[in-house]
mmCIF file of C-alpha atoms in Angstrom:
data_model
loop_
_atom_site.group_PDB
_atom_site.id
_atom_site.type_symbol
_atom_site.label_atom_id
_atom_site.label_comp_id
_atom_site.label_asym_id
_atom_site.label_seq_id
_atom_site.Cartn_x
_atom_site.Cartn_y
_atom_site.Cartn_z
ATOM 1 C CA MET A 1 16.554 23.645 -10.238
ATOM 2 C CA MET A 2 18.543 20.817 -11.753
ATOM 3 C CA GLY A 3 21.031 21.232 -14.601
ATOM 4 C CA ALA A 4 20.080 21.661 -18.261
ATOM 5 C CA ILE A 5 18.479 18.638 -19.929
ATOM 6 C CA GLN A 6 21.030 16.869 -22.106
ATOM 7 C CA GLY A 7 19.676 15.714 -25.478
ATOM 8 C CA PRO A 8 16.030 15.405 -26.503
ATOM 9 C CA PRO A 9 13.853 14.970 -23.397
ATOM 10 C CA LYS A 10 11.791 11.787 -23.153
ATOM 11 C CA LYS A 11 8.785 11.013 -20.976
ATOM 12 C CA HIS A 12 9.408 8.583 -18.132
ATOM 13 C CA PRO A 13 8.146 5.155 -19.228
ATOM 14 C CA HIS A 14 6.212 4.832 -15.966
ATOM 15 C CA ALA A 15 4.365 8.113 -16.463
ATOM 16 C CA ALA A 16 0.851 7.552 -17.819
ATOM 17 C CA SER A 17 -1.001 10.609 -19.053
ATOM 18 C CA ARG A 18 -4.254 11.854 -20.540
ATOM 19 C CA VAL A 19 -5.493 15.341 -21.445
ATOM 20 C CA TYR A 20 -8.835 16.561 -20.063
ATOM 21 C CA GLU A 21 -10.219 19.932 -21.091
ATOM 22 C CA GLY A 22 -6.798 21.107 -22.247
ATOM 23 C CA GLU A 23 -4.925 20.061 -19.109
ATOM 24 C CA ALA A 24 -2.627 17.050 -18.896
ATOM 25 C CA PHE A 25 -3.241 14.627 -16.030
ATOM 26 C CA ILE A 26 -0.171 12.515 -15.358
ATOM 27 C CA VAL A 27 -0.047 9.512 -13.031
ATOM 28 C CA LEU A 28 3.320 8.530 -11.577
ATOM 29 C CA PRO A 29 2.739 5.081 -10.067
ATOM 30 C CA GLN A 30 6.324 4.714 -8.902
ATOM 31 C CA TYR A 31 5.837 7.648 -6.529
ATOM 32 C CA HIS A 32 2.104 7.201 -5.871
ATOM 33 C CA GLU A 33 1.596 10.721 -7.166
ATOM 34 C CA TYR A 34 -0.202 12.535 -9.924
ATOM 35 C CA LYS A 35 0.410 15.915 -11.551
ATOM 36 C CA ILE A 36 -1.779 18.325 -13.502
ATOM 37 C CA LEU A 37 -0.236 20.677 -16.068
ATOM 38 C CA ASN A 38 -1.692 23.975 -17.262
ATOM 39 C CA ALA A 39 -2.309 24.655 -20.948
ATOM 40 C CA VAL A 40 1.251 25.696 -21.814
ATOM 41 C CA GLY A 41 2.726 22.871 -19.747
ATOM 42 C CA THR A 42 0.388 20.459 -21.493
ATOM 43 C CA ARG A 43 1.561 21.705 -24.919
ATOM 44 C CA ILE A 44 5.192 21.212 -23.911
ATOM 45 C CA TRP A 45 4.381 17.749 -22.501
ATOM 46 C CA ASP A 46 2.788 16.901 -25.819
ATOM 47 C CA LEU A 47 5.944 17.973 -27.660
ATOM 48 C CA ILE A 48 8.217 15.769 -25.530
ATOM 49 C CA ASP A 49 8.698 12.761 -27.766
ATOM 50 C CA GLY A 50 12.342 11.772 -27.418
ATOM 51 C CA VAL A 51 13.138 13.532 -30.698
ATOM 52 C CA ASN A 52 12.417 17.238 -30.122
ATOM 53 C CA THR A 53 15.195 19.053 -28.253
ATOM 54 C CA ALA A 54 14.533 21.840 -25.773
ATOM 55 C CA GLY A 55 15.407 24.254 -28.583
ATOM 56 C CA ASP A 56 12.903 22.629 -30.955
ATOM 57 C CA ILE A 57 10.181 22.855 -28.331
ATOM 58 C CA ALA A 58 11.083 26.482 -27.552
ATOM 59 C CA ARG A 59 10.824 27.414 -31.251
ATOM 60 C CA ILE A 60 7.284 25.979 -31.431
ATOM 61 C CA VAL A 61 6.245 27.608 -28.158
ATOM 62 C CA ALA A 62 7.645 30.962 -29.323
ATOM 63 C CA GLU A 63 5.557 30.797 -32.501
ATOM 64 C CA GLU A 64 2.350 29.661 -30.833
ATOM 65 C CA TYR A 65 2.465 31.946 -27.797
ATOM 66 C CA ASP A 66 4.000 35.037 -29.438
ATOM 67 C CA VAL A 67 7.112 35.311 -27.272
ATOM 68 C CA THR A 68 10.749 35.577 -28.290
ATOM 69 C CA TYR A 69 12.749 32.408 -28.798
ATOM 70 C CA GLU A 70 15.108 33.400 -25.979
ATOM 71 C CA GLU A 71 12.224 33.834 -23.526
ATOM 72 C CA ALA A 72 10.649 30.586 -24.646
ATOM 73 C CA LEU A 73 13.913 28.656 -24.329
ATOM 74 C CA LYS A 74 14.463 29.956 -20.817
ATOM 75 C CA ASP A 75 10.943 28.973 -19.736
ATOM 76 C CA VAL A 76 10.982 25.615 -21.528
ATOM 77 C CA SER A 77 14.356 24.703 -20.008
ATOM 78 C CA SER A 78 13.098 25.636 -16.563
ATOM 79 C CA PHE A 79 9.925 23.617 -17.065
ATOM 80 C CA LEU A 80 11.842 20.571 -18.298
ATOM 81 C CA ALA A 81 14.068 20.779 -15.231
ATOM 82 C CA ASP A 82 10.926 20.780 -13.063
ATOM 83 C CA LEU A 83 9.582 17.746 -14.893
ATOM 84 C CA GLU A 84 12.865 15.947 -14.388
ATOM 85 C CA ALA A 85 12.975 16.854 -10.709
ATOM 86 C CA ASN A 86 9.477 15.399 -10.345
ATOM 87 C CA GLY A 87 10.392 12.087 -11.954
ATOM 88 C CA MET A 88 8.418 12.696 -15.122
ATOM 89 C CA LEU A 89 11.297 12.403 -17.591
ATOM 90 C CA ALA A 90 13.220 9.258 -18.475
ATOM 91 C CA SER A 91 16.476 10.602 -17.147
ATOM 92 C CA ALA A 92 14.907 11.363 -13.776
ATOM 93 C CA LYS A 93 15.012 9.437 -10.498
ATOM 94 C CA PRO A 94 15.538 5.698 -10.914
ATOM 95 C CA SER A 95 12.334 3.676 -10.616
ATOM 96 C CA MET B 1 -5.485 5.595 13.368
ATOM 97 C CA THR B 2 -6.772 3.540 10.492
ATOM 98 C CA ALA B 3 -7.329 -0.202 10.619
ATOM 99 C CA ARG B 4 -4.467 -0.636 8.153
ATOM 100 C CA GLN B 5 -2.070 1.265 10.383
ATOM 101 C CA ALA B 6 -3.267 -0.651 13.406
ATOM 102 C CA ILE B 7 -2.692 -3.941 11.643
ATOM 103 C CA ALA B 8 0.838 -2.995 10.690
ATOM 104 C CA GLU B 9 1.601 -1.777 14.195
ATOM 105 C CA SER B 10 0.397 -4.990 15.762
ATOM 106 C CA VAL B 11 3.171 -7.032 14.177
ATOM 107 C CA THR B 12 6.851 -7.068 14.900
ATOM 108 C CA VAL B 13 9.245 -5.000 12.832
ATOM 109 C CA SER B 14 11.781 -7.287 11.186
ATOM 110 C CA ARG B 15 14.923 -6.953 9.121
ATOM 111 C CA ARG B 16 14.684 -10.489 7.778
ATOM 112 C CA PRO B 17 14.932 -10.785 4.003
ATOM 113 C CA GLU B 18 11.617 -10.838 2.211
ATOM 114 C CA TYR B 19 10.416 -13.558 -0.098
ATOM 115 C CA VAL B 20 8.265 -12.293 -2.975
ATOM 116 C CA PRO B 21 6.878 -15.304 -4.875
ATOM 117 C CA ASP B 22 7.263 -15.269 -8.641
ATOM 118 C CA LEU B 23 5.119 -16.768 -11.373
ATOM 119 C CA PRO B 24 6.798 -20.240 -11.251
ATOM 120 C CA PHE B 25 6.081 -20.381 -7.490
ATOM 121 C CA HIS B 26 2.394 -19.822 -8.170
ATOM 122 C CA ALA B 27 2.293 -22.045 -11.251
ATOM 123 C CA ALA B 28 3.600 -25.007 -9.261
ATOM 124 C CA ARG B 29 0.817 -24.628 -6.712
ATOM 125 C CA HIS B 30 -1.784 -24.134 -9.409
ATOM 126 C CA ARG B 31 -0.893 -27.442 -11.069
ATOM 127 C CA SER B 32 -1.236 -29.518 -7.909
ATOM 128 C CA ALA B 33 -4.579 -30.913 -6.751
ATOM 129 C CA PRO B 34 -6.414 -28.779 -4.184
ATOM 130 C CA ALA B 35 -5.751 -29.912 -0.636
ATOM 131 C CA HIS B 36 -9.404 -29.548 0.424
ATOM 132 C CA ASP B 37 -12.859 -29.715 -1.163
ATOM 133 C CA GLY B 38 -14.472 -26.618 0.329
ATOM 134 C CA ALA B 39 -15.515 -23.658 -1.811
ATOM 135 C CA VAL B 40 -17.319 -20.359 -1.381
ATOM 136 C CA THR B 41 -18.355 -17.700 -3.901
ATOM 137 C CA LEU B 42 -18.492 -13.944 -3.298
ATOM 138 C CA ALA B 43 -20.701 -11.748 -5.467
ATOM 139 C CA VAL B 44 -20.094 -7.993 -5.300
ATOM 140 C CA GLY B 45 -21.366 -5.379 -7.745
ATOM 141 C CA GLY B 46 -22.202 -7.989 -10.361
ATOM 142 C CA ILE B 47 -18.786 -9.700 -10.133
ATOM 143 C CA SER B 48 -18.485 -13.203 -8.706
ATOM 144 C CA VAL B 49 -15.308 -14.797 -7.400
ATOM 145 C CA ARG B 50 -15.105 -18.435 -6.310
ATOM 146 C CA LEU B 51 -12.544 -19.537 -3.752
ATOM 147 C CA PHE B 52 -11.806 -23.269 -3.665
ATOM 148 C CA GLY B 53 -9.400 -25.627 -1.941
ATOM 149 C CA LEU B 54 -10.707 -24.564 1.457
ATOM 150 C CA GLU B 55 -11.171 -26.624 4.595
ATOM 151 C CA ALA B 56 -14.803 -27.028 5.633
ATOM 152 C CA ASP B 57 -14.440 -24.871 8.747
ATOM 153 C CA ARG B 58 -12.834 -22.100 6.687
ATOM 154 C CA VAL B 59 -15.844 -22.163 4.370
ATOM 155 C CA GLU B 60 -18.157 -21.626 7.311
ATOM 156 C CA THR B 61 -15.939 -18.819 8.591
ATOM 157 C CA LEU B 62 -16.015 -17.061 5.233
ATOM 158 C CA ARG B 63 -19.754 -17.500 4.746
ATOM 159 C CA ALA B 64 -20.352 -15.975 8.156
ATOM 160 C CA ARG B 65 -17.919 -13.148 7.534
ATOM 161 C CA TYR B 66 -19.151 -12.233 4.057
ATOM 162 C CA GLY B 67 -22.832 -12.700 4.871
ATOM 163 C CA ILE B 68 -25.143 -11.501 2.113
ATOM 164 C CA PHE B 69 -22.271 -11.415 -0.380
ATOM 165 C CA SER B 70 -21.515 -15.133 -0.099
ATOM 166 C CA ARG B 71 -23.077 -17.737 -2.335
ATOM 167 C CA ALA B 72 -22.948 -21.506 -2.089
ATOM 168 C CA GLN B 73 -22.476 -21.673 -5.854
ATOM 169 C CA ALA B 74 -22.351 -19.436 -8.922
ATOM 170 C CA PRO B 75 -22.982 -20.769 -12.418
ATOM 171 C CA SER B 76 -20.065 -19.028 -14.091
ATOM 172 C CA PRO B 77 -17.766 -17.113 -11.753
ATOM 173 C CA ASP B 78 -15.662 -14.313 -13.172
ATOM 174 C CA LEU B 79 -12.627 -15.667 -11.351
ATOM 175 C CA GLU B 80 -11.784 -18.988 -9.684
ATOM 176 C CA ILE B 81 -9.111 -18.758 -7.032
ATOM 177 C CA LYS B 82 -7.350 -21.811 -5.715
ATOM 178 C CA VAL B 83 -6.315 -21.411 -2.093
ATOM 179 C CA SER B 84 -3.164 -23.227 -0.983
ATOM 180 C CA SER B 85 -0.610 -23.057 1.794
ATOM 181 C CA SER B 86 3.119 -22.478 2.181
ATOM 182 C CA GLU B 87 5.556 -23.692 4.827
ATOM 183 C CA LEU B 88 7.057 -20.192 4.938
ATOM 184 C CA PRO B 89 6.211 -18.218 8.094
ATOM 185 C CA ARG B 90 5.514 -15.074 6.037
ATOM 186 C CA PHE B 91 6.379 -13.307 2.794
ATOM 187 C CA LEU B 92 6.870 -9.549 3.238
ATOM 188 C CA GLU B 93 8.273 -8.156 6.473
ATOM 189 C CA VAL B 94 7.135 -5.072 8.349
ATOM 190 C CA GLN B 95 10.007 -2.672 7.743
ATOM 191 C CA ASP B 96 8.772 0.348 9.646
ATOM 192 C CA ARG B 97 6.657 0.446 12.768
ATOM 193 C CA GLY B 98 3.520 2.293 11.751
ATOM 194 C CA GLU B 99 3.833 1.525 8.060
ATOM 195 C CA HIS B 100 0.568 1.185 6.180
ATOM 196 C CA TYR B 101 -0.469 -2.351 5.361
ATOM 197 C CA ARG B 102 1.860 -3.064 2.464
ATOM 198 C CA VAL B 103 0.789 -4.824 -0.712
ATOM 199 C CA ASP B 104 3.332 -5.186 -3.527
ATOM 200 C CA THR B 105 1.806 -5.641 -6.971
ATOM 201 C CA ARG B 106 3.325 -6.188 -10.386
ATOM 202 C CA TRP B 107 2.225 -7.426 -13.779
ATOM 203 C CA GLU B 108 3.775 -10.182 -15.846
ATOM 204 C CA ALA B 109 1.989 -10.017 -19.214
ATOM 205 C CA ASP B 110 -1.713 -10.520 -18.364
ATOM 206 C CA THR B 111 -1.070 -11.850 -14.884
ATOM 207 C CA LEU B 112 -1.292 -9.633 -11.827
ATOM 208 C CA LEU B 113 0.933 -10.731 -8.941
ATOM 209 C CA ALA B 114 0.276 -9.409 -5.454
ATOM 210 C CA CYS B 115 2.061 -10.094 -2.197
ATOM 211 C CA SER B 116 1.826 -8.965 1.401
ATOM 212 C CA TYR B 117 3.004 -10.085 4.826
ATOM 213 C CA GLU B 118 1.057 -13.307 5.196
ATOM 214 C CA TRP B 119 -0.137 -14.048 1.669
ATOM 215 C CA ALA B 120 0.812 -14.054 -1.975
ATOM 216 C CA GLY B 121 -1.596 -14.291 -4.880
ATOM 217 C CA TRP B 122 -2.104 -13.887 -8.595
ATOM 218 C CA MET B 123 -4.944 -13.479 -11.049
ATOM 219 C CA ASP B 124 -5.431 -13.686 -14.794
ATOM 220 C CA ALA B 125 -8.844 -12.175 -15.519
ATOM 221 C CA GLY B 126 -8.784 -13.308 -19.149
ATOM 222 C CA ARG B 127 -8.357 -16.955 -18.142
ATOM 223 C CA ARG B 128 -10.636 -16.448 -15.130
ATOM 224 C CA GLU B 129 -8.009 -18.078 -12.919
ATOM 225 C CA GLY B 130 -6.148 -17.071 -9.836
ATOM 226 C CA GLY B 131 -4.404 -18.398 -6.779
ATOM 227 C CA LEU B 132 -3.806 -17.437 -3.181
ATOM 228 C CA THR B 133 -1.035 -18.952 -1.065
ATOM 229 C CA LEU B 134 -1.237 -18.423 2.663
ATOM 230 C CA ALA B 135 1.900 -18.365 4.820
ATOM 231 C CA GLN B 136 1.957 -20.042 8.213
ATOM 232 C CA GLU B 137 1.085 -16.843 10.071
ATOM 233 C CA ALA B 138 -2.165 -16.655 8.113
ATOM 234 C CA LEU B 139 -2.943 -20.316 8.705
ATOM 235 C CA THR B 140 -2.297 -20.423 12.430
ATOM 236 C CA SER B 141 -4.187 -17.262 13.382
ATOM 237 C CA PRO B 142 -7.908 -16.799 12.656
ATOM 238 C CA ARG B 143 -7.344 -13.056 12.421
ATOM 239 C CA GLY B 144 -4.412 -13.558 10.091
ATOM 240 C CA PHE B 145 -6.559 -15.762 7.870
ATOM 241 C CA ASP B 146 -9.394 -13.190 7.734
ATOM 242 C CA ARG B 147 -6.974 -10.354 7.099
ATOM 243 C CA SER B 148 -5.162 -12.213 4.319
ATOM 244 C CA LEU B 149 -8.322 -13.248 2.494
ATOM 245 C CA GLU B 150 -9.816 -9.811 2.787
ATOM 246 C CA ASN B 151 -6.796 -7.917 1.521
ATOM 247 C CA PHE B 152 -6.244 -10.240 -1.417
ATOM 248 C CA LEU B 153 -9.913 -9.962 -2.325
ATOM 249 C CA ARG B 154 -9.686 -6.163 -2.194
ATOM 250 C CA VAL B 155 -6.872 -6.364 -4.758
ATOM 251 C CA VAL B 156 -8.860 -8.816 -6.877
ATOM 252 C CA PHE B 157 -12.134 -6.871 -6.935
ATOM 253 C CA SER B 158 -10.411 -3.509 -7.422
ATOM 254 C CA HIS B 159 -8.833 -4.876 -10.607
ATOM 255 C CA LEU B 160 -11.827 -6.856 -11.873
ATOM 256 C CA ILE B 161 -14.224 -3.899 -11.716
ATOM 257 C CA VAL B 162 -12.127 -1.441 -13.779
ATOM 258 C CA PRO B 163 -12.553 -3.101 -17.213
ATOM 259 C CA ARG B 164 -16.303 -3.115 -16.481
ATOM 260 C CA GLY B 165 -16.295 0.658 -16.157
ATOM 261 C CA GLY B 166 -16.375 0.871 -12.352
ATOM 262 C CA PHE B 167 -13.959 1.212 -9.475
ATOM 263 C CA LEU B 168 -13.493 0.736 -5.760
ATOM 264 C CA LEU B 169 -13.316 4.104 -4.010
ATOM 265 C CA HIS B 170 -12.062 4.974 -0.534
ATOM 266 C CA SER B 171 -15.308 6.648 0.386
ATOM 267 C CA ALA B 172 -18.239 6.850 2.721
ATOM 268 C CA GLY B 173 -21.349 5.990 0.729
ATOM 269 C CA LEU B 174 -24.545 7.440 2.227
ATOM 270 C CA VAL B 175 -27.972 6.924 0.660
ATOM 271 C CA ARG B 176 -30.574 9.644 1.209
ATOM 272 C CA ASP B 177 -33.906 9.677 -0.592
ATOM 273 C CA GLY B 178 -32.817 6.920 -2.918
ATOM 274 C CA ARG B 179 -29.519 8.448 -4.078
ATOM 275 C CA ALA B 180 -25.979 7.647 -3.013
ATOM 276 C CA HIS B 181 -23.746 10.502 -1.911
ATOM 277 C CA MET B 182 -20.083 9.507 -2.099
ATOM 278 C CA PHE B 183 -17.752 11.279 0.343
ATOM 279 C CA PHE B 184 -14.129 10.476 -0.375
ATOM 280 C CA GLY B 185 -10.618 11.389 0.673
ATOM 281 C CA PRO B 186 -7.622 10.005 2.530
ATOM 282 C CA SER B 187 -7.654 8.699 6.074
ATOM 283 C CA GLY B 188 -8.556 11.489 8.471
ATOM 284 C CA SER B 189 -10.444 13.540 5.896
ATOM 285 C CA GLY B 190 -13.787 12.928 7.619
ATOM 286 C CA LYS B 191 -15.473 9.907 6.002
ATOM 287 C CA THR B 192 -16.490 8.403 9.307
ATOM 288 C CA THR B 193 -17.453 11.845 10.631
ATOM 289 C CA VAL B 194 -19.960 12.547 7.849
ATOM 290 C CA THR B 195 -21.327 9.039 8.333
ATOM 291 C CA THR B 196 -21.959 9.480 12.039
ATOM 292 C CA LEU B 197 -23.437 12.941 11.392
ATOM 293 C CA THR B 198 -26.055 11.432 9.068
ATOM 294 C CA PRO B 199 -27.936 8.854 11.138
ATOM 295 C CA GLU B 200 -30.966 8.897 8.842
ATOM 296 C CA ALA B 201 -28.943 7.648 5.854
ATOM 297 C CA THR B 202 -28.574 4.105 4.631
ATOM 298 C CA ILE B 203 -24.865 3.496 5.069
ATOM 299 C CA LEU B 204 -23.108 1.636 2.284
ATOM 300 C CA SER B 205 -19.747 2.038 4.001
ATOM 301 C CA ASP B 206 -17.725 4.562 5.933
ATOM 302 C CA ASP B 207 -14.496 3.597 4.197
ATOM 303 C CA LEU B 208 -14.699 1.650 0.926
ATOM 304 C CA THR B 209 -17.511 1.580 -1.621
ATOM 305 C CA MET B 210 -17.863 0.111 -5.087
ATOM 306 C CA VAL B 211 -18.885 2.270 -8.045
ATOM 307 C CA VAL B 212 -20.472 0.281 -10.873
ATOM 308 C CA ARG B 213 -21.456 1.370 -14.384
ATOM 309 C CA ASP B 214 -24.773 -0.127 -15.454
ATOM 310 C CA ALA B 215 -25.783 -1.193 -18.960
ATOM 311 C CA GLY B 216 -27.214 2.263 -19.658
ATOM 312 C CA GLY B 217 -23.978 4.028 -18.733
ATOM 313 C CA SER B 218 -25.283 5.340 -15.410
ATOM 314 C CA TYR B 219 -23.243 5.068 -12.238
ATOM 315 C CA ARG B 220 -24.451 3.294 -9.128
ATOM 316 C CA ALA B 221 -22.885 2.530 -5.758
ATOM 317 C CA CYS B 222 -23.001 -0.540 -3.561
ATOM 318 C CA SER B 223 -21.541 -1.900 -0.366
ATOM 319 C CA VAL B 224 -18.577 -4.241 -0.392
ATOM 320 C CA PRO B 225 -17.906 -6.988 2.147
ATOM 321 C CA PHE B 226 -14.429 -5.587 2.838
ATOM 322 C CA ARG B 227 -14.946 -3.658 6.020
ATOM 323 C CA GLY B 228 -11.777 -4.238 7.983
ATOM 324 C CA LEU B 229 -11.909 -6.266 11.143
ATOM 325 C CA PHE B 230 -14.049 -3.957 13.213
ATOM 326 C CA ALA B 231 -16.740 -2.254 11.106
ATOM 327 C CA PRO B 232 -20.309 -3.610 11.118
ATOM 328 C CA GLU B 233 -21.497 -6.026 8.460
ATOM 329 C CA ALA B 234 -23.284 -4.693 5.364
ATOM 330 C CA THR B 235 -26.990 -5.428 5.377
ATOM 331 C CA SER B 236 -27.765 -4.983 1.679
ATOM 332 C CA ASP B 237 -26.010 -5.651 -1.616
ATOM 333 C CA ALA B 238 -28.389 -3.372 -3.555
ATOM 334 C CA THR B 239 -26.984 -0.692 -5.868
ATOM 335 C CA TRP B 240 -28.071 2.965 -5.724
ATOM 336 C CA PRO B 241 -27.839 5.756 -8.320
ATOM 337 C CA ILE B 242 -25.025 8.140 -7.435
ATOM 338 C CA ALA B 243 -26.016 11.776 -6.857
ATOM 339 C CA ALA B 244 -22.477 13.170 -6.606
ATOM 340 C CA PHE B 245 -18.925 12.615 -5.425
ATOM 341 C CA TYR B 246 -17.562 14.908 -2.693
ATOM 342 C CA ARG B 247 -13.868 15.296 -1.841
ATOM 343 C CA LEU B 248 -13.889 16.043 1.870
ATOM 344 C CA ILE B 249 -11.969 19.087 3.100
ATOM 345 C CA GLN B 250 -12.276 20.072 6.742
ATOM 346 C CA ASP B 251 -12.835 23.817 7.037
ATOM 347 C CA THR B 252 -14.506 26.525 9.119
ATOM 348 C CA GLU B 253 -17.457 26.835 6.734
ATOM 349 C CA ASP B 254 -19.717 24.585 4.683
ATOM 350 C CA ARG B 255 -19.187 25.161 0.970
ATOM 351 C CA LEU B 256 -19.372 23.192 -2.261
ATOM 352 C CA GLU B 257 -16.872 23.827 -5.046
ATOM 353 C CA ARG B 258 -17.483 22.099 -8.383
ATOM 354 C CA VAL B 259 -14.379 20.561 -9.968
ATOM 355 C CA GLN B 260 -14.140 19.405 -13.553
ATOM 356 C CA GLY B 261 -11.667 18.160 -16.124
ATOM 357 C CA ALA B 262 -8.247 16.962 -15.008
ATOM 358 C CA ARG B 263 -8.818 18.152 -11.454
ATOM 359 C CA ALA B 264 -12.000 16.105 -11.114
ATOM 360 C CA VAL B 265 -10.270 13.013 -12.451
ATOM 361 C CA GLY B 266 -7.332 13.665 -10.161
ATOM 362 C CA GLU B 267 -9.481 13.956 -7.052
ATOM 363 C CA LEU B 268 -11.050 10.557 -7.703
ATOM 364 C CA VAL B 269 -7.914 8.770 -8.897
ATOM 365 C CA GLY B 270 -6.177 9.795 -5.702
ATOM 366 C CA SER B 271 -8.697 7.773 -3.688
ATOM 367 C CA LEU B 272 -8.633 4.505 -5.627
ATOM 368 C CA PRO B 273 -6.933 1.608 -3.849
ATOM 369 C CA PHE B 274 -4.266 -0.516 -5.597
ATOM 370 C CA VAL B 275 -5.071 0.113 -9.264
ATOM 371 C CA THR B 276 -2.822 3.139 -9.735
ATOM 372 C CA ASP B 277 0.173 1.383 -8.200
ATOM 373 C CA ARG B 278 1.336 0.157 -11.590
ATOM 374 C CA THR B 279 1.718 1.890 -14.938
ATOM 375 C CA GLU B 280 0.346 -1.063 -16.915
ATOM 376 C CA ILE B 281 -3.291 -0.223 -16.246
ATOM 377 C CA ALA B 282 -3.013 3.432 -15.222
ATOM 378 C CA GLY B 283 -4.333 4.581 -18.621
ATOM 379 C CA LEU B 284 -7.379 2.330 -18.370
ATOM 380 C CA VAL B 285 -8.015 3.563 -14.840
ATOM 381 C CA MET B 286 -7.841 7.206 -15.949
ATOM 382 C CA ASP B 287 -10.219 6.551 -18.855
ATOM 383 C CA THR B 288 -12.651 4.751 -16.559
ATOM 384 C CA VAL B 289 -12.642 7.482 -13.945
ATOM 385 C CA ALA B 290 -12.910 10.227 -16.596
ATOM 386 C CA LYS B 291 -16.124 8.675 -17.918
ATOM 387 C CA ALA B 292 -17.603 8.698 -14.417
ATOM 388 C CA ALA B 293 -16.421 12.282 -13.883
ATOM 389 C CA ALA B 294 -18.137 13.316 -17.108
ATOM 390 C CA THR B 295 -21.427 11.798 -15.940
ATOM 391 C CA VAL B 296 -21.620 12.396 -12.189
ATOM 392 C CA PRO B 297 -20.851 15.819 -10.646
ATOM 393 C CA ILE B 298 -17.740 16.037 -8.499
ATOM 394 C CA PHE B 299 -17.308 18.610 -5.769
ATOM 395 C CA ARG B 300 -14.850 19.615 -3.124
ATOM 396 C CA LEU B 301 -16.927 19.752 0.043
ATOM 397 C CA HIS B 302 -15.527 22.174 2.614
ATOM 398 C CA PHE B 303 -17.249 21.273 5.858
ATOM 399 C CA LYS B 304 -17.005 22.104 9.532
ATOM 400 C CA LYS B 305 -17.710 18.736 11.109
ATOM 401 C CA ASP B 306 -21.355 19.181 11.911
ATOM 402 C CA ARG B 307 -24.372 18.134 9.913
ATOM 403 C CA THR B 308 -24.955 21.583 8.451
ATOM 404 C CA PHE B 309 -22.891 20.464 5.451
ATOM 405 C CA TRP B 310 -26.103 18.926 4.071
ATOM 406 C CA GLN B 311 -27.472 22.457 3.696
ATOM 407 C CA ALA B 312 -24.635 23.202 1.271
ATOM 408 C CA ILE B 313 -25.201 19.962 -0.600
ATOM 409 C CA ASP B 314 -28.950 19.849 -1.016
ATOM 410 C CA PRO B 315 -29.611 22.951 -3.130
ATOM 411 C CA ASN B 316 -26.433 22.484 -5.163
ATOM 412 C CA VAL B 317 -26.651 18.807 -5.971
ATOM 413 C CA LEU B 318 -30.368 18.336 -6.214
ATOM 414 C CA GLY B 319 -30.706 21.009 -8.834
ATOM 415 C CA VAL B 320 -27.976 19.960 -11.270
ATOM 416 C CA ASP B 321 -27.717 17.409 -14.016
ATOM 417 C CA GLY B 322 -31.389 16.600 -14.031
ATOM 418 C CA PHE B 323 -31.727 15.733 -10.379
ATOM 419 C CA SER B 324 -34.988 16.955 -8.942
ATOM 420 C CA ALA B 325 -35.303 17.986 -5.339
ATOM 421 C CA PRO B 326 -37.274 15.352 -3.473
ATOM 422 C CA ALA B 327 -39.372 16.533 -0.589
ATOM 423 C CA GLY B 328 -38.207 16.234 2.965
ATOM 424 C CA ILE B 329 -34.454 16.740 2.630
ATOM 425 C CA LYS B 330 -33.540 19.235 5.264
ATOM 426 C CA ALA B 331 -30.492 19.098 7.433
#
């Protein structure tokens, strides 16, 4: 896992996405790859807008999925690190 | 080995710097008068593209190569491409022995630029204009000329069909009892295998097929003239209603697994050539494919490389989404 995301996470400008039946489908042309997120991952992806911090997202996830803020923050931070490692966030691998 | 790999392996690996033409390079050629008077039009899936500026013998070569898809004239082509030449020996260089045939694409506003080893081209679908510049290695070798034209035209048609609701798909298209069955997947997944195992079918292609959306919103499949350098020529440009799409998975049993939603879109998008290389149109491509996935069933076909896979397909496909089971389909 990479280090904690600094500042509000932002989607990579080259990542194009749509949601089908509650699951996000994300095309990453720069890597010739695509990713599919489950329902929770899709909700977090939706909340990544360059303004919400990991803490903001965790607070919303905690409310909507009935988990503690601490648990949500841990999972959200881990998920954001995965997104970054896969080139889906703006601060990820150079294009 | 695929034809694309074979093509790349047949040329020398080089560390020379590459020259990727920019928009001014193409604009300069577009302004000049065409060097020759010859022209030929290709019509595929309801889209027509006219190539002009060709020498007379090149016109004959292309008409012979593209057969039933070539037209002497078209009243209003969707794209007019001026063919010109460059003194450069080539544009891109083969950087790795065994690399797949490389095509670099990028967008500048509404203009798509594409470049490969022996050719560089552009198209602006809104203005219905385009250009293709051939390097010396394409001009001095008949095979290089064929290969260059064909690969540029693949790029052109793959981009022209998307705004019309269709797409080019790496797939074997097999017509049985009036319906097209579309088997898709990467090289080595079994497209040619299912084709050779179905001798009674009308073969649209064993590698690349066009999916078109008709005026009523139904999806149909047709052959394309882009068949590599070795595959047989298409014998019909008719379109056929699509029964289903099947993502090929080699296995020890024959089994159909329905996929829907994001996974269905993902399976198809992963087998589209060129159009997902750039972010600019990725959203349009996803929307286009999602509409097809909402209309035509998509399956993962686990199959064991003999023709018994049709036994898994027939009862599953011919009973869903309004398809009736025609008589006489037995593997």
